[in-house]
Short mmCIF file of C-alpha atoms (C1' of nucleotides) in Angstrom, two decimals:
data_model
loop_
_atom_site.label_atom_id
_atom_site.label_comp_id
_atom_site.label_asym_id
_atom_site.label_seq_id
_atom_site.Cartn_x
_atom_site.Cartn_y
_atom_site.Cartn_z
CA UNK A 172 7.39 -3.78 -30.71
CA UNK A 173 11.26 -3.67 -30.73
CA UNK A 174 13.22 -1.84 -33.34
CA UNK A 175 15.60 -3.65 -35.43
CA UNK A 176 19.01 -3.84 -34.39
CA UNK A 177 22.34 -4.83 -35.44
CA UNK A 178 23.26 -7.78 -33.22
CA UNK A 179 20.02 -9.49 -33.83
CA UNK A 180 19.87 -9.92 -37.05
CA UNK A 181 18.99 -13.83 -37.46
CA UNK A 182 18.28 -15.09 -33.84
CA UNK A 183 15.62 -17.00 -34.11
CA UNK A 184 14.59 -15.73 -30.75
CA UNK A 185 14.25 -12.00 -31.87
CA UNK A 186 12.62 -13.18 -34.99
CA UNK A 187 9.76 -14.69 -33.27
CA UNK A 188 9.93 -12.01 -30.64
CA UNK A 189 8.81 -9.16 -33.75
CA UNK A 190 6.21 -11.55 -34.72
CA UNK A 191 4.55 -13.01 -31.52
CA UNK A 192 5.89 -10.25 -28.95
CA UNK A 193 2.45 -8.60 -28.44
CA UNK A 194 0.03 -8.89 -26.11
CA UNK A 195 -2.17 -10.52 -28.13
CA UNK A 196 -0.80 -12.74 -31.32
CA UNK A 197 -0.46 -15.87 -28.82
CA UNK A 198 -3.88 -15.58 -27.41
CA UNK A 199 -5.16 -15.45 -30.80
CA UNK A 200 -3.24 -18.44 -31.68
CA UNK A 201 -4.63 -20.22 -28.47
CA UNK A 202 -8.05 -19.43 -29.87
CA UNK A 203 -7.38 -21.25 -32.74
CA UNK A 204 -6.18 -23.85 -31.42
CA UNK A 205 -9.35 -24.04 -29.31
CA UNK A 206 -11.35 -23.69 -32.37
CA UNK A 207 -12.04 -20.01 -33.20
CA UNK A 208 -11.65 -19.25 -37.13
CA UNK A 209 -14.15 -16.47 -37.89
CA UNK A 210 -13.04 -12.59 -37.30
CA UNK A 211 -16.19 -12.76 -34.58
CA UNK A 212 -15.05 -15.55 -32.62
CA UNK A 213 -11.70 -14.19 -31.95
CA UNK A 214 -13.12 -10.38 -31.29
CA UNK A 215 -15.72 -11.79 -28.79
CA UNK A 216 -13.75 -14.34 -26.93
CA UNK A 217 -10.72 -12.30 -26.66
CA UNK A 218 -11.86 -8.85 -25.96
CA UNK A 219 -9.45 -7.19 -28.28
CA UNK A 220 -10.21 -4.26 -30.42
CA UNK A 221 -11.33 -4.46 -34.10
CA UNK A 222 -9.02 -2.73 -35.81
CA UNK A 223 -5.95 -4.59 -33.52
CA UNK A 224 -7.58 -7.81 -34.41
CA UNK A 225 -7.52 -7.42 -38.49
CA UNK A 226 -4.11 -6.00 -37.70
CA UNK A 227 -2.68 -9.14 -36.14
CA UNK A 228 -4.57 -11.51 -38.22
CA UNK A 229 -2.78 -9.64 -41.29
CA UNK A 230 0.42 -10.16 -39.53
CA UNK A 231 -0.03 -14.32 -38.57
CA UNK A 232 -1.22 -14.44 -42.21
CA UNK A 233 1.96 -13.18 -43.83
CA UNK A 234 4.13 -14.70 -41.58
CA UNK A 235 2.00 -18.16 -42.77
CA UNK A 236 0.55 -19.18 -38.93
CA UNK A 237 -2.93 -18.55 -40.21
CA UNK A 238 -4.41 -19.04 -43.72
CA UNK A 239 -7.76 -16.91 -44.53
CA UNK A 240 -10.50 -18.35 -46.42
CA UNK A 241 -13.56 -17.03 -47.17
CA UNK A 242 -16.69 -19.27 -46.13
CA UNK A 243 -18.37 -21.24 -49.31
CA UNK A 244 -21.56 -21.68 -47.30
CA UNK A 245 -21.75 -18.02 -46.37
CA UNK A 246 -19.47 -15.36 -48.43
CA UNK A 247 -19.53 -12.63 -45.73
CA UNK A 248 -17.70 -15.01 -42.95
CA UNK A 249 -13.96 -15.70 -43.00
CA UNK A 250 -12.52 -18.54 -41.67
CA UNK A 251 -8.30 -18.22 -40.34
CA UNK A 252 -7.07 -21.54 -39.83
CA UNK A 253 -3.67 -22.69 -38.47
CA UNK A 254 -1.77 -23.50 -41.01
CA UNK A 255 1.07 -26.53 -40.32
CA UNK A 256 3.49 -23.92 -39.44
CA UNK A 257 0.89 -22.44 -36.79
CA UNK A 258 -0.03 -25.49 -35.40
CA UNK A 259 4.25 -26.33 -35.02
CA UNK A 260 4.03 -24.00 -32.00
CA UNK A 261 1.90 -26.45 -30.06
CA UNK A 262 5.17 -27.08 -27.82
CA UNK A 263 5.78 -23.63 -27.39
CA UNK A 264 2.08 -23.16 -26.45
CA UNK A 265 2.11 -26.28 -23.97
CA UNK A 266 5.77 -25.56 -22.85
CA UNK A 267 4.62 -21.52 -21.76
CA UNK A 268 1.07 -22.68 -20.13
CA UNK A 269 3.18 -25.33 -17.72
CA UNK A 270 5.98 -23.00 -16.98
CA UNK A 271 3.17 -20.33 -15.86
CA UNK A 272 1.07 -22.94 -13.97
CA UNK A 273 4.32 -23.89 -11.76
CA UNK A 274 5.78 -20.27 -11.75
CA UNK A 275 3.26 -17.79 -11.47
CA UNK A 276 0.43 -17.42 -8.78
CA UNK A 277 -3.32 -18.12 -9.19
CA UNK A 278 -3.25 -20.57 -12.13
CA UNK A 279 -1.85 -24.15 -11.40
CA UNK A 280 -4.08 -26.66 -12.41
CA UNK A 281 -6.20 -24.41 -14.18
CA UNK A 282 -6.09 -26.34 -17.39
CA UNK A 283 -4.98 -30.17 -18.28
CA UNK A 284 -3.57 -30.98 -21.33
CA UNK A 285 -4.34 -34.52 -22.72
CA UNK A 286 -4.35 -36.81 -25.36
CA UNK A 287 -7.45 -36.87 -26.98
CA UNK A 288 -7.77 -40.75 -27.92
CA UNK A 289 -7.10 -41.70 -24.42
CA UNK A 290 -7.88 -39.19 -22.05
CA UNK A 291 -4.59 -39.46 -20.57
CA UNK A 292 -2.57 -36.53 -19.65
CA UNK A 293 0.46 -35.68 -21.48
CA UNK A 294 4.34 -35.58 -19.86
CA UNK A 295 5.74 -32.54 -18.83
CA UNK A 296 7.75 -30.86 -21.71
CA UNK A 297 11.46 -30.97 -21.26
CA UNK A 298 14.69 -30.74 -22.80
CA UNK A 299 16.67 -33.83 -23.61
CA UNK A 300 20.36 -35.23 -24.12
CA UNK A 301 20.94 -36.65 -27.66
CA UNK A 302 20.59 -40.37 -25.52
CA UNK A 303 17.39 -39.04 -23.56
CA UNK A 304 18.40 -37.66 -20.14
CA UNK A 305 16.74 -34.59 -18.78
CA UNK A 306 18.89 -31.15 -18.84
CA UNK A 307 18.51 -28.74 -16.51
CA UNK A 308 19.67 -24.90 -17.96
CA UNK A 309 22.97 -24.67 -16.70
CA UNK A 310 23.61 -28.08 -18.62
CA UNK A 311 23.23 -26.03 -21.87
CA UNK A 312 25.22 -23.82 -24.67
CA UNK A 313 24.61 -22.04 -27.15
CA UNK A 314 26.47 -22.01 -30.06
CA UNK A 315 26.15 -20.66 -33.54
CA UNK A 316 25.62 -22.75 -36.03
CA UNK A 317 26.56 -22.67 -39.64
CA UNK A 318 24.11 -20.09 -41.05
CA UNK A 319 24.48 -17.64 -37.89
CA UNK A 320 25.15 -14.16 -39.15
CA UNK A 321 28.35 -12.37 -38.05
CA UNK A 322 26.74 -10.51 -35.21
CA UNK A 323 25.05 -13.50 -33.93
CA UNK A 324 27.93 -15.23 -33.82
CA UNK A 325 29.97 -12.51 -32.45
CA UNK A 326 27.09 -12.68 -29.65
CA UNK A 327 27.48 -16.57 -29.10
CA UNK A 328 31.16 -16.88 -29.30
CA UNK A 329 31.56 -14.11 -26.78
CA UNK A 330 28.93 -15.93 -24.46
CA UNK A 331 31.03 -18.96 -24.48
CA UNK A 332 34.26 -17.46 -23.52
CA UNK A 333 32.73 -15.74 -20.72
CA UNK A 334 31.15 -19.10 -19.80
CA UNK A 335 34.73 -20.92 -19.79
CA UNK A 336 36.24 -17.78 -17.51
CA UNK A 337 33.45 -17.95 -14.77
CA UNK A 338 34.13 -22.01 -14.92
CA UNK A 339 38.04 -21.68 -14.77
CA UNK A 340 37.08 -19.03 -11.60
CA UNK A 341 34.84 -21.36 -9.80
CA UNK A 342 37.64 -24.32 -9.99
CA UNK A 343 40.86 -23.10 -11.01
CA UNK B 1178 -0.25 -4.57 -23.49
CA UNK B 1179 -3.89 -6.06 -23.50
CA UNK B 1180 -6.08 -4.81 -21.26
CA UNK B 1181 -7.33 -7.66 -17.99
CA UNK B 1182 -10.56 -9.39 -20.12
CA UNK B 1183 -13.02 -10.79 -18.02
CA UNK B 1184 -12.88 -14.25 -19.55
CA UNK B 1185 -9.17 -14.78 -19.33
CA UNK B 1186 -9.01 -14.98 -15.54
CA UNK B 1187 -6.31 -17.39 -15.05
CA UNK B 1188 -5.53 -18.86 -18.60
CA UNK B 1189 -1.57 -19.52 -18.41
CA UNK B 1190 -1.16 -18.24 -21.74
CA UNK B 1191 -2.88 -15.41 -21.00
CA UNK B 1192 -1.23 -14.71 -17.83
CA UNK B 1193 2.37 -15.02 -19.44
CA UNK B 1194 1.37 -12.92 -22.45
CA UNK B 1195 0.71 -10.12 -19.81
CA UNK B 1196 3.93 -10.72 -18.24
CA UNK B 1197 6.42 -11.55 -21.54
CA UNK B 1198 4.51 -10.24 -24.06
CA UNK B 1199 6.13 -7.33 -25.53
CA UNK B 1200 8.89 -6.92 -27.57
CA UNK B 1201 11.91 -7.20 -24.87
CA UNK B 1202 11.80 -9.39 -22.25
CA UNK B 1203 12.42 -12.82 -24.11
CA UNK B 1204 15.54 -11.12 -25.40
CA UNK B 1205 16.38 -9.99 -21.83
CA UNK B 1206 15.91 -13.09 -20.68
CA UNK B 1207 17.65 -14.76 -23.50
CA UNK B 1208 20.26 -12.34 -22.99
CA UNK B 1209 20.59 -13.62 -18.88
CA UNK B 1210 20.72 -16.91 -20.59
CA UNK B 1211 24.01 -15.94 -22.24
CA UNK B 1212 25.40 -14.31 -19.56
CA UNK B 1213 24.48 -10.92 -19.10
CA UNK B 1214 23.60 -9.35 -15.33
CA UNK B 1215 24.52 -5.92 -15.45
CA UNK B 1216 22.22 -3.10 -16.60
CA UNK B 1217 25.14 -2.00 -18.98
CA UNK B 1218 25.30 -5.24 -20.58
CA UNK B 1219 21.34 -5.73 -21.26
CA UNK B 1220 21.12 -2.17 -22.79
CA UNK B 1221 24.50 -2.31 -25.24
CA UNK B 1222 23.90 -5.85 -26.28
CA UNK B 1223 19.99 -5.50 -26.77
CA UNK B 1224 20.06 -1.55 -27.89
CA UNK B 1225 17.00 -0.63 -25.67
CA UNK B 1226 16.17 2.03 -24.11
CA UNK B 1227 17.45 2.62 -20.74
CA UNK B 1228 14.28 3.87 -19.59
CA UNK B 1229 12.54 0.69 -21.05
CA UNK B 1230 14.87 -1.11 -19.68
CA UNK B 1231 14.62 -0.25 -16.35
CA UNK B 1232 11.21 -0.72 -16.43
CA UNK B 1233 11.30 -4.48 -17.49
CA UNK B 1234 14.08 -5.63 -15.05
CA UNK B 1235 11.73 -4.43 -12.29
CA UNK B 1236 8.49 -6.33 -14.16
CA UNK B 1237 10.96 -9.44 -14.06
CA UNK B 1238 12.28 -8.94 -10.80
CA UNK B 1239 8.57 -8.58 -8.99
CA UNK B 1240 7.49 -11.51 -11.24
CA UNK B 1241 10.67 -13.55 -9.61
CA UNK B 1242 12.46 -14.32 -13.01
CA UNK B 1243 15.36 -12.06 -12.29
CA UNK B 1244 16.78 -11.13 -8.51
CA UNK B 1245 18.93 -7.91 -8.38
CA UNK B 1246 21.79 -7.58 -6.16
CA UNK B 1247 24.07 -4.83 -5.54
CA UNK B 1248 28.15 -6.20 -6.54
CA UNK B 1249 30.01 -6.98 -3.54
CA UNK B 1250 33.06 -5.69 -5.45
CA UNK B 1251 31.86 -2.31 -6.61
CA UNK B 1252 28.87 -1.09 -5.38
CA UNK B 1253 27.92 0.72 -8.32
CA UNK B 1254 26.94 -2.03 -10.28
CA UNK B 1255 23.91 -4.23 -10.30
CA UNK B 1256 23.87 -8.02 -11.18
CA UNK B 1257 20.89 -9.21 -12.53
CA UNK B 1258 20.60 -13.43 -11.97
CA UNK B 1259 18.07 -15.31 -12.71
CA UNK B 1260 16.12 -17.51 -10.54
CA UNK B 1261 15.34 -20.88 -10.60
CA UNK B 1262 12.03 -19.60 -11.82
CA UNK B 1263 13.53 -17.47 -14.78
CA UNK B 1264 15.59 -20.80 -15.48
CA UNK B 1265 12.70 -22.64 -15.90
CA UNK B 1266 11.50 -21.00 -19.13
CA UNK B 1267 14.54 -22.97 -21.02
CA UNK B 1268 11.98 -25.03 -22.33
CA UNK B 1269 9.88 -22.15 -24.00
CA UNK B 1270 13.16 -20.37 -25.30
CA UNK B 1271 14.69 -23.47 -26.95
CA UNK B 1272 11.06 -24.25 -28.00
CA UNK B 1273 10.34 -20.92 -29.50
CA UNK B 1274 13.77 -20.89 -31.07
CA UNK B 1275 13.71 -24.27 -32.41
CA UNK B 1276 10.16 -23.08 -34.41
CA UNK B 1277 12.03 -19.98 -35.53
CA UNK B 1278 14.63 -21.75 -36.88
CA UNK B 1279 11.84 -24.45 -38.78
CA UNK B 1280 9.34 -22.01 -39.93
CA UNK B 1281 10.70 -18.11 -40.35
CA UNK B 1282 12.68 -17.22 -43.30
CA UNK B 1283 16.90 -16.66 -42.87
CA UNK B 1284 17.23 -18.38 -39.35
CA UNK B 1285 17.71 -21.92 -39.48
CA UNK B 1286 21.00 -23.77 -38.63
CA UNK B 1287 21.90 -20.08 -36.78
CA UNK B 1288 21.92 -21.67 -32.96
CA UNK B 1289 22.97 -25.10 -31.95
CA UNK B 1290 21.94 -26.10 -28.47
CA UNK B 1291 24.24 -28.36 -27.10
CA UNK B 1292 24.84 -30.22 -23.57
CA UNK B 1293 27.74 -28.11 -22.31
CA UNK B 1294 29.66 -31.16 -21.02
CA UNK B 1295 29.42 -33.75 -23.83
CA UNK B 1296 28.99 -30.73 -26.70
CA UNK B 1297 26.06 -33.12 -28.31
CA UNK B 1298 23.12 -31.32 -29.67
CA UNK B 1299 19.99 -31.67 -27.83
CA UNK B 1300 17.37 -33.26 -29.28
CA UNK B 1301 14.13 -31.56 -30.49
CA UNK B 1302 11.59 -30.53 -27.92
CA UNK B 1303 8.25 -32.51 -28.52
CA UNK B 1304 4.74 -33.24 -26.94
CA UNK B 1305 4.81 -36.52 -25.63
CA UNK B 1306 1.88 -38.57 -24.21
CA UNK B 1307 2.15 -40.34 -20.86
CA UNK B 1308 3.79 -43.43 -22.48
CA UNK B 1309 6.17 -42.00 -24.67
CA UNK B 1310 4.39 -41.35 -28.03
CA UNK B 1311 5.12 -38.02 -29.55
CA UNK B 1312 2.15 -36.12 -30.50
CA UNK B 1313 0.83 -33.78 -33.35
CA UNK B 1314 -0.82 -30.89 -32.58
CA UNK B 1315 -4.31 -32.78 -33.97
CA UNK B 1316 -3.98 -34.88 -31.13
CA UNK B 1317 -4.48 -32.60 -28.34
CA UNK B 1318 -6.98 -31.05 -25.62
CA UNK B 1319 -7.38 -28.57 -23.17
CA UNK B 1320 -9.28 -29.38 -20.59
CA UNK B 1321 -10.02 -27.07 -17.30
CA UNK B 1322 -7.76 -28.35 -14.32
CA UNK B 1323 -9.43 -28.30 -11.12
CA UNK B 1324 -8.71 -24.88 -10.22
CA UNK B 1325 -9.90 -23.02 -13.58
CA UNK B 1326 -11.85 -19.90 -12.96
CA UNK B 1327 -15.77 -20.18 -13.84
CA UNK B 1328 -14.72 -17.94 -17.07
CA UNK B 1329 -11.62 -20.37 -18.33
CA UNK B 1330 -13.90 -23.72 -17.60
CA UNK B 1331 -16.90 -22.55 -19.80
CA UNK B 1332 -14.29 -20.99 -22.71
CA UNK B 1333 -12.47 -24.76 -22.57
CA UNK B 1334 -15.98 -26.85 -22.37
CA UNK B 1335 -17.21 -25.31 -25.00
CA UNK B 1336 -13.66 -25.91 -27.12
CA UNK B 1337 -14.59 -29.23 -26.52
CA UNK B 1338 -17.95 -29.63 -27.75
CA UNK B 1339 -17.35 -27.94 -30.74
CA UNK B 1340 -14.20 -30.57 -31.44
CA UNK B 1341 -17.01 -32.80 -30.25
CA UNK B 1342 -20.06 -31.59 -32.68
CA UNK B 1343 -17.01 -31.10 -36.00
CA UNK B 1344 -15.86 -34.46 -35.11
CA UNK B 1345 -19.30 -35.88 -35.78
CA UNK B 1346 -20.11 -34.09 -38.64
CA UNK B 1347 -16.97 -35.41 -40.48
CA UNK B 1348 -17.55 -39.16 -39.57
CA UNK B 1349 -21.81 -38.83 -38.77
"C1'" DG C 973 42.11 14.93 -1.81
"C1'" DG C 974 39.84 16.28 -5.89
"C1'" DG C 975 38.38 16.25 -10.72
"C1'" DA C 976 36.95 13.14 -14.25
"C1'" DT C 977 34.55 8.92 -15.30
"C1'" DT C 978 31.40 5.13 -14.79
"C1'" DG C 979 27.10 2.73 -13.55
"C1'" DG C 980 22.41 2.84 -12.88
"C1'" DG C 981 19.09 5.12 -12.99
"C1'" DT C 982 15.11 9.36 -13.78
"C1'" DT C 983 12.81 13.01 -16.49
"C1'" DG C 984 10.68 15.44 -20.41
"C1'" DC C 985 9.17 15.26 -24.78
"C1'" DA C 986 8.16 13.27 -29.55
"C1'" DA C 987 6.62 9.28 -32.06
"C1'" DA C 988 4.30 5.01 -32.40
"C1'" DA C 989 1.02 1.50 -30.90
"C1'" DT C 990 -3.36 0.58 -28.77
"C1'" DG C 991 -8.27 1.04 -27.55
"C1'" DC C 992 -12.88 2.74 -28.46
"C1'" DA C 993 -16.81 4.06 -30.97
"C1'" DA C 994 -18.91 5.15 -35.07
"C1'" DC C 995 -19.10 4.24 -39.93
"C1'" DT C 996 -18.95 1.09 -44.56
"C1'" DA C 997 -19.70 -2.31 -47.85
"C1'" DA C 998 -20.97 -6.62 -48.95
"C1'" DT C 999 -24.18 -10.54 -48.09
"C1'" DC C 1000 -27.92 -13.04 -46.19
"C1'" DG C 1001 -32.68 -14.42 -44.47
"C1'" DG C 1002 -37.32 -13.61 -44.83
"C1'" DC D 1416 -36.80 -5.14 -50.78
"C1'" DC D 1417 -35.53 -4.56 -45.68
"C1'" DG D 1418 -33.31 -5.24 -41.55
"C1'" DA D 1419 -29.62 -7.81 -39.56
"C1'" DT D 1420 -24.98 -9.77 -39.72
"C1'" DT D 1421 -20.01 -10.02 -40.99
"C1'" DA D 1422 -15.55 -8.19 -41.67
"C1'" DG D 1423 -13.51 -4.58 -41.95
"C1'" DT D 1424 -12.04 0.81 -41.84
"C1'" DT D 1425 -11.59 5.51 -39.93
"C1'" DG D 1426 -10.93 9.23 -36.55
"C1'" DC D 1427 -9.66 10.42 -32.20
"C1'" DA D 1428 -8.15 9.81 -27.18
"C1'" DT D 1429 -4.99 7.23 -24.30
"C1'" DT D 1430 -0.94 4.50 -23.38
"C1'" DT D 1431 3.51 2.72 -24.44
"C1'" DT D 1432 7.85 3.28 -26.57
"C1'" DG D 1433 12.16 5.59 -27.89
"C1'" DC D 1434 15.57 9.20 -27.44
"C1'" DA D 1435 18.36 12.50 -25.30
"C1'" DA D 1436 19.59 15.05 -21.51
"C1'" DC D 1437 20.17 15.15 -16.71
"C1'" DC D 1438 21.28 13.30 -11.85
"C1'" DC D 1439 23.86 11.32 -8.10
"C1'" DA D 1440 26.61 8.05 -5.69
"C1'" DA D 1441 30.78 5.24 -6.12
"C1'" DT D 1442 35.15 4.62 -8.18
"C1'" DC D 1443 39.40 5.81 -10.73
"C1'" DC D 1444 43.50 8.46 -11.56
"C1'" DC D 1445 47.03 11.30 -10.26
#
DNA sequence: GGGATTGGGTTGCAAAATGCAACTAATCGG
DNA sequence: CCGATTAGTTGCATTTTGCAACCCAATCCC
């Protein structure tokens, strides 16, 4: 896990990086997806170490991706269940799998992803204009926005100016 | 790092966790994003350790997100680009920050994406099925694509017969 | 040309995270 | 009541991280 430092303060993508940056907190959050809720499931179907299991689960419970409930029918099993929040990451999730099935050897087409009522498989996730047409990364900035913390900002701002001087040096 | 589990074969999420999951390389990349290439740049702007990071570039670079090329104008320095395939994860990283921003304490409204020639925000990145619909979480499956490893296909089957067997117990 | 500086590393060592196996404490089924 | 099951915890070995010092080639400065 990374330290905490200065210039990160409140990007969102260093936040998510201290919770999910493991090598295991987004397999556990595929399980549940897939249907795993009791401690067992996720031990045996994941491989992963006890102790690192109640560790993470702690940590996706705080953080309000999982909610823990104890069984009614049976008081020694636990159930973790995505919570609305956990289940938000569904993109992410989807958006990851495709990028690995195009980018990385050995697993296209090793899973589909469809919609249940139809059977139909889903579009490939993209990024989109305000009016709908497809941007490719270079067609993006990033800015601060309102609530970005001086660092941040410092971070963004900085980007952008560099941005504009490799533009005005391609076509001066 | 987790260790290789037998049943995890090729599972994209599984095989991008071993690549990006730690605690640094979504902030390298994010930081290639915003402009950085040279070594100097990734370690004062991110605050890792050299060592660390010398070790990642070289993860990235065999895993063809980054290519590293010697400056023409001063050999000393190295530029780290990314690829086509490193530009390809804009989806996850807007994704990812998008949640952030929805669903972690102190970080929404602290990045804008924008399209860099009309300066519009981009719109939300969503699921969509095959005609258009977005879709909930709820609403999704994972199947095994043609190419799944015997290990993957059984792990996804039996995802969907227990959907299958919890569906029918709610509406027998 | 030559000494200082810079850029991109490597190395050694301490601290933290991870993995494994054995151990608990409740609860259940018979 | 007894053995099995569930969700943990604990102690210890291994691996990964972080930090600081060192290295060496290329460049700067005069």
């Amino acid at each position: 896990m990374s330290k905490a430092n200065p210039c990160h303060g409140n990007c969102p993508i260093a936040r998510v990086t201290a919770l999910l940056g493991d090598g295991w907190s987004l397999m556990i959050i595929r399980e549940a997806f897939l249907g795993s809720g009791k401690f067992n499931e996720f031990e045996k179907r994941l491989g992963i170490a006890r102790n690192i299991l109640t560790n993470r689960l702690r940590k996706l419970v705080e953080a309000g991706l999982l909610e823990r409930k104890a069984s009614e029918t049976d008081r020694r099993v636990v159930e973790y269940r995505l919570t609305r929040s956990g289940r938000a990451l569904s993109p992410v999730l989807i958006a990851l799998s495709q990028w690995s099935e195009q980018h990385l050897s050995d697993c296209s087409h090793s899973v589909r992803y469809v919609e249940r009522a139809t059977g139909e498989e889903i579009q490939r996730i993209k990024v989109l204009s305000a009016d709908g047409r497809e941007l490719d990364a270079g067609e993006l900035a990033m800015l601060p926005g309102p609530d970005a913390d001086p660092a941040l900002k410092a971070r963004l701002v900085a980007a952008m100016e560099q941005a504009g001087r490799e533009a005005a040096h391609a076509a001066p």
